[in-house]
């Protein structure tokens, strides 16, 4: 690369930096937008949060905690709780419950 091209590149970069500095200095400081309002959780979510807090301090397996974590995963992934038994891996055989 020639010396002239290097000088032109440095000058272009310096001009760009100067433009950004001027624009930043001229723009008025606006306050940051207010954070979104946090809506109060319904009783079910509050109960789930309390159970998860309790489970965080346990060191032994607990069936209530496993159920709470499963409910939290379903809520997080927005999975439908009324999924068919075949998707949930139910104990029912495919033809069980169907009467001729």
CSV table of C-alpha atoms in Angstrom, one decimal:
chain,number,residue,atom,x,y,z
A,1,UNK,CA,0.0,0.0,0.0
A,2,UNK,CA,1.4,3.4,-0.9
A,3,UNK,CA,2.1,6.1,1.6
A,4,UNK,CA,-0.5,8.3,0.2
A,5,UNK,CA,-3.2,5.7,0.6
A,6,UNK,CA,-2.2,5.2,4.2
A,7,UNK,CA,-2.4,8.9,4.9
A,8,UNK,CA,-5.8,9.1,3.3
A,9,UNK,CA,-7.0,6.1,5.4
A,10,UNK,CA,-5.8,7.7,8.6
A,11,UNK,CA,-7.4,11.0,7.6
A,12,UNK,CA,-10.7,9.4,6.8
A,13,UNK,CA,-10.7,7.5,10.2
A,14,UNK,CA,-9.8,10.7,12.0
A,15,UNK,CA,-12.6,12.5,10.3
A,16,UNK,CA,-15.1,9.8,11.2
A,17,UNK,CA,-14.0,9.9,14.8
A,18,UNK,CA,-14.3,13.7,14.9
A,19,UNK,CA,-17.8,13.5,13.5
A,20,UNK,CA,-18.9,11.0,16.1
A,21,UNK,CA,-17.4,13.2,18.9
A,22,UNK,CA,-19.2,16.3,17.6
A,23,UNK,CA,-22.5,14.6,17.3
A,24,UNK,CA,-22.2,13.1,20.8
A,25,UNK,CA,-21.4,16.5,22.2
A,26,UNK,CA,-24.2,18.3,20.5
A,27,UNK,CA,-27.0,15.9,21.2
A,28,UNK,CA,-28.9,16.8,24.4
A,29,UNK,CA,-28.7,14.2,27.2
A,30,UNK,CA,-32.1,12.5,27.5
A,31,UNK,CA,-32.9,10.5,30.6
A,32,UNK,CA,-33.0,6.7,30.1
A,33,UNK,CA,-36.5,5.4,29.5
A,34,UNK,CA,-38.3,4.1,32.6
A,35,UNK,CA,-38.0,0.3,33.1
A,36,UNK,CA,-41.1,-1.6,32.3
A,37,UNK,CA,-43.5,-2.0,35.1
A,38,UNK,CA,-43.4,-5.3,36.9
A,39,UNK,CA,-46.8,-6.7,37.3
A,40,UNK,CA,-47.6,-8.6,40.5
A,41,UNK,CA,-47.5,-12.3,40.1
A,42,UNK,CA,-50.7,-14.3,40.7
A,43,UNK,CA,-50.9,-16.6,43.7
A,44,UNK,CA,-49.9,-19.7,41.7
A,45,UNK,CA,-46.7,-18.1,40.5
A,46,UNK,CA,-45.9,-16.7,44.0
A,47,UNK,CA,-46.4,-20.2,45.5
A,48,UNK,CA,-44.2,-21.7,42.8
A,49,UNK,CA,-41.5,-19.1,43.5
A,50,UNK,CA,-41.6,-19.8,47.3
A,51,UNK,CA,-41.3,-23.5,46.7
A,52,UNK,CA,-38.3,-23.0,44.3
A,53,UNK,CA,-36.7,-20.8,46.9
A,54,UNK,CA,-37.2,-23.6,49.5
A,55,UNK,CA,-35.8,-26.2,47.1
A,56,UNK,CA,-32.7,-24.1,46.4
A,57,UNK,CA,-31.5,-24.7,49.9
A,58,UNK,CA,-32.1,-28.5,50.0
A,59,UNK,CA,-29.4,-31.0,49.5
A,60,UNK,CA,-31.5,-34.1,49.3
A,61,UNK,CA,-34.0,-35.1,46.6
A,62,UNK,CA,-37.5,-34.0,47.3
A,63,UNK,CA,-40.6,-35.0,45.3
A,64,UNK,CA,-42.2,-31.6,45.9
A,65,UNK,CA,-39.2,-29.9,44.5
A,66,UNK,CA,-39.1,-32.1,41.5
A,67,UNK,CA,-42.7,-31.2,40.8
A,68,UNK,CA,-42.0,-27.5,41.3
A,69,UNK,CA,-39.0,-27.6,38.9
A,70,UNK,CA,-41.2,-29.4,36.3
A,71,UNK,CA,-43.9,-26.8,36.7
A,72,UNK,CA,-41.3,-24.1,36.3
A,73,UNK,CA,-40.0,-25.7,33.1
A,74,UNK,CA,-43.5,-26.0,31.7
A,75,UNK,CA,-44.1,-22.3,32.5
A,76,UNK,CA,-40.8,-21.2,31.0
A,77,UNK,CA,-41.3,-23.1,27.8
A,78,UNK,CA,-45.0,-22.3,27.8
A,79,UNK,CA,-45.9,-25.9,27.3
A,80,UNK,CA,-49.6,-26.9,27.4
A,81,UNK,CA,-50.4,-28.8,30.6
A,82,UNK,CA,-53.3,-30.6,28.8
A,83,UNK,CA,-51.1,-32.6,26.5
A,84,UNK,CA,-52.4,-36.0,25.4
A,85,UNK,CA,-51.3,-39.0,27.4
A,86,UNK,CA,-49.2,-40.4,24.5
A,87,UNK,CA,-47.0,-37.2,24.5
A,88,UNK,CA,-46.6,-37.3,28.3
A,89,UNK,CA,-45.6,-41.0,28.2
A,90,UNK,CA,-48.6,-42.1,30.1
A,91,UNK,CA,-49.1,-45.6,31.5
A,92,UNK,CA,-52.2,-46.2,29.4
A,93,UNK,CA,-51.9,-48.7,26.5
A,94,UNK,CA,-53.0,-47.4,23.1
A,95,UNK,CA,-56.2,-49.4,23.0
A,96,UNK,CA,-56.9,-49.1,26.8
A,97,UNK,CA,-60.0,-47.1,27.6
A,98,UNK,CA,-61.6,-47.7,24.2
A,99,UNK,CA,-64.6,-49.9,24.5
A,100,UNK,CA,-66.3,-51.6,21.5
